Short mmCIF file of C-alpha atoms in Angstrom, two decimals:
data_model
loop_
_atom_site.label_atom_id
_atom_site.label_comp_id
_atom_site.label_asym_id
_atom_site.label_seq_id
_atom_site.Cartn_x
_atom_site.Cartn_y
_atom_site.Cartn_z
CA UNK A 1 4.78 -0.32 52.41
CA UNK A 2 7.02 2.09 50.62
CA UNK A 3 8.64 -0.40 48.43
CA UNK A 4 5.19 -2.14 47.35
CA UNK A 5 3.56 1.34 46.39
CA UNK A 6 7.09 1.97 44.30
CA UNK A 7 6.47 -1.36 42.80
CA UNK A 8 2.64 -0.79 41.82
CA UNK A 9 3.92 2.37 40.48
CA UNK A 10 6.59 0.87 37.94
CA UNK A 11 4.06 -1.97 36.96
CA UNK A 12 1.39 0.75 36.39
CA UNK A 13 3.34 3.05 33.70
CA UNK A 14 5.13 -0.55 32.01
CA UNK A 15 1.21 -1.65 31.55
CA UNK A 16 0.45 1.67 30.37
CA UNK A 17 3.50 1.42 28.08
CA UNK A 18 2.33 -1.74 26.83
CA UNK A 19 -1.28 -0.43 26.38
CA UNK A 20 0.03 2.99 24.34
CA UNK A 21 2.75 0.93 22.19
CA UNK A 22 -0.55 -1.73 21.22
CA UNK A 23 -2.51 0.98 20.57
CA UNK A 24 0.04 2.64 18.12
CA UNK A 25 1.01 -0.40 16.38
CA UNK A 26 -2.63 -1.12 15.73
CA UNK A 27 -3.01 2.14 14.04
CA UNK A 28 -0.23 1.52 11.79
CA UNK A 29 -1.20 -1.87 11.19
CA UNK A 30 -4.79 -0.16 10.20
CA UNK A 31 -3.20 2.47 8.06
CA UNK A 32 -0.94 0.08 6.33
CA UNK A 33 -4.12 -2.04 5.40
CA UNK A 34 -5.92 0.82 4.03
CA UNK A 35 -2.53 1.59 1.53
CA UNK A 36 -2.47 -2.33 0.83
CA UNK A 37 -6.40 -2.22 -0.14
CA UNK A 38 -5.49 0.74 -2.18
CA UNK A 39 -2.78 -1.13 -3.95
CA UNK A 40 -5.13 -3.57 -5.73
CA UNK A 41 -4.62 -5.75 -8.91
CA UNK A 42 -3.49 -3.72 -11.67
CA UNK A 43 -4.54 -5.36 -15.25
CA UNK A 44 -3.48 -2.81 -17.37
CA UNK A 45 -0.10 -3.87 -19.34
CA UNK A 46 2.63 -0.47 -19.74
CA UNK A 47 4.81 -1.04 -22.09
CA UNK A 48 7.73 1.29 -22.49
CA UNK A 49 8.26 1.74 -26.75
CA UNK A 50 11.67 2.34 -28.64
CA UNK A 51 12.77 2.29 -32.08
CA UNK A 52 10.36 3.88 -34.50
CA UNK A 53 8.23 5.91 -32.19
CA UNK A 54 4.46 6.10 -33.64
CA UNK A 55 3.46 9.92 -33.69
CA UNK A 56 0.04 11.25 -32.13
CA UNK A 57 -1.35 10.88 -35.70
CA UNK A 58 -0.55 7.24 -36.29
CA UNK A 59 -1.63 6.75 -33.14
CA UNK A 60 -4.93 8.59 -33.63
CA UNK A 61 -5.08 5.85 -36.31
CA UNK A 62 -4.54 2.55 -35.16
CA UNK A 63 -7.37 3.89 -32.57
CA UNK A 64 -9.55 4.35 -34.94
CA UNK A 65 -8.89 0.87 -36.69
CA UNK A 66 -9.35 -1.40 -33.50
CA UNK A 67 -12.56 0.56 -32.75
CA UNK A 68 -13.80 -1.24 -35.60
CA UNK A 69 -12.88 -4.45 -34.97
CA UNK A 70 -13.10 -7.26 -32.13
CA UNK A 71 -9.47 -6.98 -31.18
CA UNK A 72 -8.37 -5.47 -28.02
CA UNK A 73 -9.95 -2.09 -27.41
CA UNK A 74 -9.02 -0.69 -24.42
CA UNK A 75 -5.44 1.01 -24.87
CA UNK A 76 -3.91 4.27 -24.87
CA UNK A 77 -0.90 6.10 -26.33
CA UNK A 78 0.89 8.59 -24.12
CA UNK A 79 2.98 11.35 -24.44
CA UNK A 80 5.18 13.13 -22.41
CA UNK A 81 5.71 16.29 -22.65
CA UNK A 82 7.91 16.94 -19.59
CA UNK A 83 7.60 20.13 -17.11
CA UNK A 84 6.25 23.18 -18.71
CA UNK A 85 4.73 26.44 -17.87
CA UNK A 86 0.73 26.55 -17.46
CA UNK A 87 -0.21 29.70 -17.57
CA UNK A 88 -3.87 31.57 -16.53
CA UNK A 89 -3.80 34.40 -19.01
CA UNK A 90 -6.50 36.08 -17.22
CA UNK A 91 -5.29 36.67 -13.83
CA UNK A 92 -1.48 36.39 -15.19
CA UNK A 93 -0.77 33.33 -13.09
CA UNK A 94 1.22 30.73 -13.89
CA UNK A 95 3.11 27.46 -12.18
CA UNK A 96 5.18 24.62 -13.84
CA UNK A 97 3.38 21.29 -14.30
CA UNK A 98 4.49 17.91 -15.69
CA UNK A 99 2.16 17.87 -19.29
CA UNK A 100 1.05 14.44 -20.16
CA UNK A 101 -0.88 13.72 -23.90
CA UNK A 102 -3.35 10.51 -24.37
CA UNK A 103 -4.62 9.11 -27.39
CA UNK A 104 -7.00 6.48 -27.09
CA UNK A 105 -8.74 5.33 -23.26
CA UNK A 106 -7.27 8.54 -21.19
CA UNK A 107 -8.72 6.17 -17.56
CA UNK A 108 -6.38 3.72 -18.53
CA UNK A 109 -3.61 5.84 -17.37
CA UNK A 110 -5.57 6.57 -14.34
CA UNK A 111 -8.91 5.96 -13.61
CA UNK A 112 -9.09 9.92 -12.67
CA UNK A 113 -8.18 10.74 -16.37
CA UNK A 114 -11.64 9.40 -17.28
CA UNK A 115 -13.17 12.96 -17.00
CA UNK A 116 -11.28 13.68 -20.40
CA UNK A 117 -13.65 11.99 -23.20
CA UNK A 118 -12.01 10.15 -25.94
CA UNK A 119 -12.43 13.03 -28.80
CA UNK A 120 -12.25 16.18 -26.35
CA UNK A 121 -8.79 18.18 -27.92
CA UNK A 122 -9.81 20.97 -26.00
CA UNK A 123 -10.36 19.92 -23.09
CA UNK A 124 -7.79 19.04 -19.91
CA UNK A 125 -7.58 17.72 -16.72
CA UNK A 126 -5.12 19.35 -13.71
CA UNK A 127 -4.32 18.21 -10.29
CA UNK A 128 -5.71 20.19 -7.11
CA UNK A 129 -2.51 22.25 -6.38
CA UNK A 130 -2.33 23.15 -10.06
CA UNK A 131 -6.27 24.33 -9.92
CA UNK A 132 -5.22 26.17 -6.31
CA UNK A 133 -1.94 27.77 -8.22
CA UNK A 134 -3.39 29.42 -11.55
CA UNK A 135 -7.15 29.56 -10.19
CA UNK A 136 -7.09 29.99 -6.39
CA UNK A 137 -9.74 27.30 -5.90
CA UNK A 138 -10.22 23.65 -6.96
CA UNK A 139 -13.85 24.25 -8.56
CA UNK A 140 -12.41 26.07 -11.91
CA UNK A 141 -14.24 23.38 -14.67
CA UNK A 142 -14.69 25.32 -17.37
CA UNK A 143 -11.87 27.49 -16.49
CA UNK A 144 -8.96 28.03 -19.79
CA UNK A 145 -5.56 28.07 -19.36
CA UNK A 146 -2.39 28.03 -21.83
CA UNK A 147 0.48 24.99 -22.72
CA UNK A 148 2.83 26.63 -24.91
CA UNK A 149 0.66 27.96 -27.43
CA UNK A 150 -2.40 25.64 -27.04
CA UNK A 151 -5.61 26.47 -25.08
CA UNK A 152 -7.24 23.98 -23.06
CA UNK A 153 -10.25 24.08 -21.02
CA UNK A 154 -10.50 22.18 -17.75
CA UNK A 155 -12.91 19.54 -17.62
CA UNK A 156 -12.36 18.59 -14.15
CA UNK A 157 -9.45 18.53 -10.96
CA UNK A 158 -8.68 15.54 -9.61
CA UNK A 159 -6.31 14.39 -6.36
CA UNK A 160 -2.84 13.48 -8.21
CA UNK A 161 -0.26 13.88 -5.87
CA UNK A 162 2.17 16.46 -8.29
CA UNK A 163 1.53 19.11 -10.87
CA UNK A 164 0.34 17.77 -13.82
CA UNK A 165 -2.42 18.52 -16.95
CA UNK A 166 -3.39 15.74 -19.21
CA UNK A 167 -4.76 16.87 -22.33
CA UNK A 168 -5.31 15.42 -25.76
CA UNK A 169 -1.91 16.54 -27.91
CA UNK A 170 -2.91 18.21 -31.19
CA UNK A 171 0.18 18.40 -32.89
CA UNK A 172 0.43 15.41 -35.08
CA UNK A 173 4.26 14.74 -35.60
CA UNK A 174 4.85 14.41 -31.75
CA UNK A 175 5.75 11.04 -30.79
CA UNK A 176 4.22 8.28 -28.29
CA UNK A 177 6.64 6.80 -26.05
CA UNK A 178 4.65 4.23 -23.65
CA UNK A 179 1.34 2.28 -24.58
CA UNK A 180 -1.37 1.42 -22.13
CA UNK A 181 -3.30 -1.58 -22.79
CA UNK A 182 -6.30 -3.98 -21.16
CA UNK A 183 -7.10 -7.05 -22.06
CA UNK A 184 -9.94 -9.24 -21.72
CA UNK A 185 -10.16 -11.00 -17.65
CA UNK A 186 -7.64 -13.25 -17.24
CA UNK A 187 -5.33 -12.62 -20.44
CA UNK A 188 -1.74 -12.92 -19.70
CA UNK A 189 -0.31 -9.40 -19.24
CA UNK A 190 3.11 -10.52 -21.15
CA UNK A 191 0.75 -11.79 -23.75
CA UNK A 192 -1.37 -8.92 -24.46
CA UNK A 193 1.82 -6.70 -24.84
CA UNK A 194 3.24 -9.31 -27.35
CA UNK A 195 0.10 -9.90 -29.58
CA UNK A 196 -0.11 -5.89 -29.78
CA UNK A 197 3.18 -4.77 -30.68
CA UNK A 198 3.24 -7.29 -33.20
CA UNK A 199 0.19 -6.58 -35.06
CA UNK A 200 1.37 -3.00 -35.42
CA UNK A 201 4.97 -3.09 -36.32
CA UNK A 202 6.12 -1.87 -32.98
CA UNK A 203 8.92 -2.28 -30.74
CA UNK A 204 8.67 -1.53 -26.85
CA UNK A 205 9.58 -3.44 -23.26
CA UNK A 206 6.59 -4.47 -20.56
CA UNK A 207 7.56 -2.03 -17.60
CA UNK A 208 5.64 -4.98 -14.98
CA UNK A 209 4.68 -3.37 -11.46
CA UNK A 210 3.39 -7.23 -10.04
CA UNK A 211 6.32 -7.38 -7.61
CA UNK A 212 4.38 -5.09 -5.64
CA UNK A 213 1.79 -8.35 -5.22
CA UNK A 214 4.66 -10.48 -4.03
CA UNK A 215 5.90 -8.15 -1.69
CA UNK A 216 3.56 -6.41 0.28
CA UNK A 217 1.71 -9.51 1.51
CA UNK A 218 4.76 -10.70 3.80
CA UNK A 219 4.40 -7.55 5.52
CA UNK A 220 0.67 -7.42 6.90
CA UNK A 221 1.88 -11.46 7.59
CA UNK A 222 5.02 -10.40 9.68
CA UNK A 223 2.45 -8.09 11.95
CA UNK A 224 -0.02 -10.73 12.41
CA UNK A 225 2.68 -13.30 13.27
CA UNK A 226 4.00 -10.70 16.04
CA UNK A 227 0.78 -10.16 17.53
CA UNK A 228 0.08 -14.08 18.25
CA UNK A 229 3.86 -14.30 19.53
CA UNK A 230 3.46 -11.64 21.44
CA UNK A 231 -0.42 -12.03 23.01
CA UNK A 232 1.05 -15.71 23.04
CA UNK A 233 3.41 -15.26 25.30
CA UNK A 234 0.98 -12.84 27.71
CA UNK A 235 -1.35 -15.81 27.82
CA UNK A 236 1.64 -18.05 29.15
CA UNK A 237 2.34 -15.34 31.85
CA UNK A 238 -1.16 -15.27 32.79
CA UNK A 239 -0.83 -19.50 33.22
CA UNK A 240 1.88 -18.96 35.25
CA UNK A 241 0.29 -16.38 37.09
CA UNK A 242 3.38 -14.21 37.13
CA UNK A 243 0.70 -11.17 35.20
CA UNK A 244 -0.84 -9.70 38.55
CA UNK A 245 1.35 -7.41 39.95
CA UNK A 246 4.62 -9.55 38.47
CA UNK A 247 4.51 -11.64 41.58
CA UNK A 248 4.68 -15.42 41.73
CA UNK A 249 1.32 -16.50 42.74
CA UNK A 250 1.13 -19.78 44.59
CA UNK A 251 -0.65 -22.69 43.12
CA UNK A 252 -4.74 -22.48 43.54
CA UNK A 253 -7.42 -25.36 42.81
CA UNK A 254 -8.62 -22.81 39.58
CA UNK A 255 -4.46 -23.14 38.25
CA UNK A 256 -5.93 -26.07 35.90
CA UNK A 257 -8.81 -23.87 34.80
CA UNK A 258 -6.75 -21.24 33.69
CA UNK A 259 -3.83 -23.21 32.09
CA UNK A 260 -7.04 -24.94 30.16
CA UNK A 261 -8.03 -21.18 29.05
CA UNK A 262 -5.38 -19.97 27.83
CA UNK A 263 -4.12 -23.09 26.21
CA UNK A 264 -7.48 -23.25 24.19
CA UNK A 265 -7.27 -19.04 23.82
CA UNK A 266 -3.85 -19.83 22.20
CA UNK A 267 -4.99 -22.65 19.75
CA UNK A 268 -8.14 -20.29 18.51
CA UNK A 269 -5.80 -17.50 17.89
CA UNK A 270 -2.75 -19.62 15.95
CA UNK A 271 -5.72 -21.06 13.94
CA UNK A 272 -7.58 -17.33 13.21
CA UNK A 273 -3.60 -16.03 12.27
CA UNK A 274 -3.16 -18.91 10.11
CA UNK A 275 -6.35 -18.28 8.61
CA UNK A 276 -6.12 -14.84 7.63
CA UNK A 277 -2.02 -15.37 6.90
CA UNK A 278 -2.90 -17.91 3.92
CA UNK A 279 -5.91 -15.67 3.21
CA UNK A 280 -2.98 -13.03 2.45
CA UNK A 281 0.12 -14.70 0.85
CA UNK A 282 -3.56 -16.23 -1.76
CA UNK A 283 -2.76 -13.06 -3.28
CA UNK A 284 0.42 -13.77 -4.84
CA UNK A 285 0.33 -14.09 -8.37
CA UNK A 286 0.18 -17.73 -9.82
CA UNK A 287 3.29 -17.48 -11.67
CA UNK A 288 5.68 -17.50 -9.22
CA UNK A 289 4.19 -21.40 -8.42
CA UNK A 290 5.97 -23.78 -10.59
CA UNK A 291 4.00 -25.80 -12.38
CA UNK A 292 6.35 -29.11 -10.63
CA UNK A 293 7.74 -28.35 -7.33
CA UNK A 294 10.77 -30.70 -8.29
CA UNK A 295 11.79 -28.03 -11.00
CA UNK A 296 14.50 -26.16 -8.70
CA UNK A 297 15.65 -24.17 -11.52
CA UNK A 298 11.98 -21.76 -11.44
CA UNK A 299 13.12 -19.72 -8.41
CA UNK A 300 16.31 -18.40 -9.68
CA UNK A 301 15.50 -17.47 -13.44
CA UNK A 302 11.81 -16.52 -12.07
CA UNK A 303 13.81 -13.90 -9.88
CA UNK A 304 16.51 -13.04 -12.07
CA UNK A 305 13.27 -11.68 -14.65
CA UNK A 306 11.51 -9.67 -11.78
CA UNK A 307 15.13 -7.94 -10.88
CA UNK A 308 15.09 -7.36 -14.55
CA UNK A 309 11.48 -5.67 -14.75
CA UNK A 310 12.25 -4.30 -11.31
CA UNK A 311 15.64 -2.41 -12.63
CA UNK A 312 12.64 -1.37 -15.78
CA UNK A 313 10.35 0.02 -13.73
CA UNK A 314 12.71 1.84 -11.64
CA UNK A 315 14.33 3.65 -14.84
CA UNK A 316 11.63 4.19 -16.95
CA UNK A 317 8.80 7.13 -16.60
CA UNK A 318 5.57 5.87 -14.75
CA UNK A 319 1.79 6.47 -15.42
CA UNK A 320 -0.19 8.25 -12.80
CA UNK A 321 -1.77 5.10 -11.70
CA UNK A 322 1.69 2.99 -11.41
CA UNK A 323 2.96 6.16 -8.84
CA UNK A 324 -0.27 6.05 -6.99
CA UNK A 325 0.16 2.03 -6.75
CA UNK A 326 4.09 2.57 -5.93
CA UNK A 327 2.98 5.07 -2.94
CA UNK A 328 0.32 3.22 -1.25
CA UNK A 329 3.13 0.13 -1.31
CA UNK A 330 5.35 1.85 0.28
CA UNK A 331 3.50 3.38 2.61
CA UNK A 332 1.87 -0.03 3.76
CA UNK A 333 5.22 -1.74 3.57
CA UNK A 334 6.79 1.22 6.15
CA UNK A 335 3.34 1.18 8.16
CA UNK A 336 2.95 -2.69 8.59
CA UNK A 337 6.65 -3.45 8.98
CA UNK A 338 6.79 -0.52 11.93
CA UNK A 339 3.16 -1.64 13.60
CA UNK A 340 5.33 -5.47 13.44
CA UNK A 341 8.53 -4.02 15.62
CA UNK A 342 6.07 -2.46 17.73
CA UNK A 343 4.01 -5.15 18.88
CA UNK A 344 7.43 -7.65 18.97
CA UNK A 345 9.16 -5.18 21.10
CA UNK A 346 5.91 -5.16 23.90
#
């Protein structure tokens, strides 16, 4: 009697350690969805400019000519002005905050960044802990504060996850060092950089984020693929009727009607997975298929170039949008790739 309550005991925490470990890897697995969703489909082309540098002013121009015409229209011109003090003359508070200038569509470097109209040069935008720092309190539009000389007026305060203040730069000789552009649906990233630079005498690299769309994918996969192994290999327990109580049960005239269950349960679930697995991996981008499958020579230059835009991204300066893209990866990537141990290890 002793030794069969002992026994009911041990199965009764290992199902509740089951239970709690399936419950935790779901939430993870949830989570990590809600970053993937949040990744999206960028199709706005950074490029990363050297050699002659255009200044705010030519900028300012070349705006002004494509606003005119039926070329691309949606780009922007940044600036960085690295960490400064912002200061709230008023109530003498101040607090250091990555400045960042736009010429041209400001929501192209996030979609935030759209509070800050296309000809406001007095006008900013600041992150919460910024507003909280000089202002005590996140509703301070209308508020002024100070960027070296310059005063700016906040338009609005917005959830960027570090200090920062985008304004429009007013002094003319400073110089652009990344463009932002957007093309029409379906243009060719690469392309849209090319045709661009080109047709304005400039020189500058395409700092690409998309193996973020070829990663991630594999990871929600992995999850799913541990979930059917593992609720795949309870179903064969329950066939072989060693789930109650982990004791061999003998052979009954309903064995055939279960084995038929959870054969059929097993089939649904491989097909759903498979489903929803293909539904996933849809989302990687088109070029990395080769256009013949005989051409073995496509997967090793196709990832020698992402290493190379990979080794760009990771040295060069990133918009707000790219390090709100970068973030939700990783977190789904850590999330879905932890929620995947979990339910393996059950």
């Amino acid at each position: 009697k002793i030794s069969m309550e002992s026994k009911k005991k041990n199965y009764f925490f290992k199902y509740m350690r089951i239970i709690m470990t399936a419950l935790l890897a779901s939430f993870l697995f949830y989570s990590g969805m809600k970053d993937y969703v949040k990744v999206g489909k960028t199709d706005t082309a950074v490029v990363e400019l050297y050699g002659n540098y255009p200044t705010v002013n030519q900028a300012k121009q070349i705006w002004e000519n494509y606003q005119s015409g039926d070329e691309i229209k949606d780009f922007c011109f940044v600036w960085n002005g690295g960490v400064q003090v912002v200061t709230n003359s008023e109530d003498f508070r101040q607090t250091n905050a990555r400045v960042t200038g736009a010429v041209g569509m400001a929501a192209l470097y996030d979609r935030q960044a759209a509070l800050l109209e296309e000809n406001d040069e007095t006008g900013c935008v600041i992150d919460k802990d910024t507003a909280l720092e000089l202002f005590g309190s996140e509703n301070c539009a209308g508020s002024q504060l100070t960027v070296g000389e310059e005063i700016y007026e906040v338009r609005g305060v917005v959830s960027w996850n570090q200090h920062m203040i985008l304004i429009r730069p007013l002094q003319k000789n400073l110089v652009c060092t990344q463009v932002l552009l957007r093309g029409k649906k379906g243009q060719n990233l690469e392309g849209i950089a090319s045709d661009f630079l080109m047709g304005n005498g400039l020189s500058g690299i395409l700092v690409d984020d998309s193996w973020l769309d070829v990663i991630l994918p594999w990871f929600p996969v992995a999850f799913l693929v541990m979930l059917i192994r593992t609720v795949s290999r309870w179903l064969y327990e329950i066939e072989r009727g060693t789930w109650e109580n982990g004791i061999q049960r003998n052979r009954e005239k309903k064995i055939d009607f279960r084995k038929c269950s959870c054969f059929v349960i097993r089939i649904l679930l491989w097909g759903i997975g498979l489903f929803f697995c293909v539904r996933l991996l849809s989302h990687i981008p088109q070029s990395w298929l080769p256009d013949k499958w005989s051409d073995f020579s496509f997967w090793s230059a196709k990832l020698r170039k992402t290493m190379e835009a990979f080794r760009w991204y990771i040295v060069f300066p990133k918009t707000m949008a790219q390090a709100e893209r970068l973030m939700s990866g990783i977190g789904c990537i850590i999330k879905c790739g932890a929620a995947a141990l979990l339910i393996g290890a059950v």
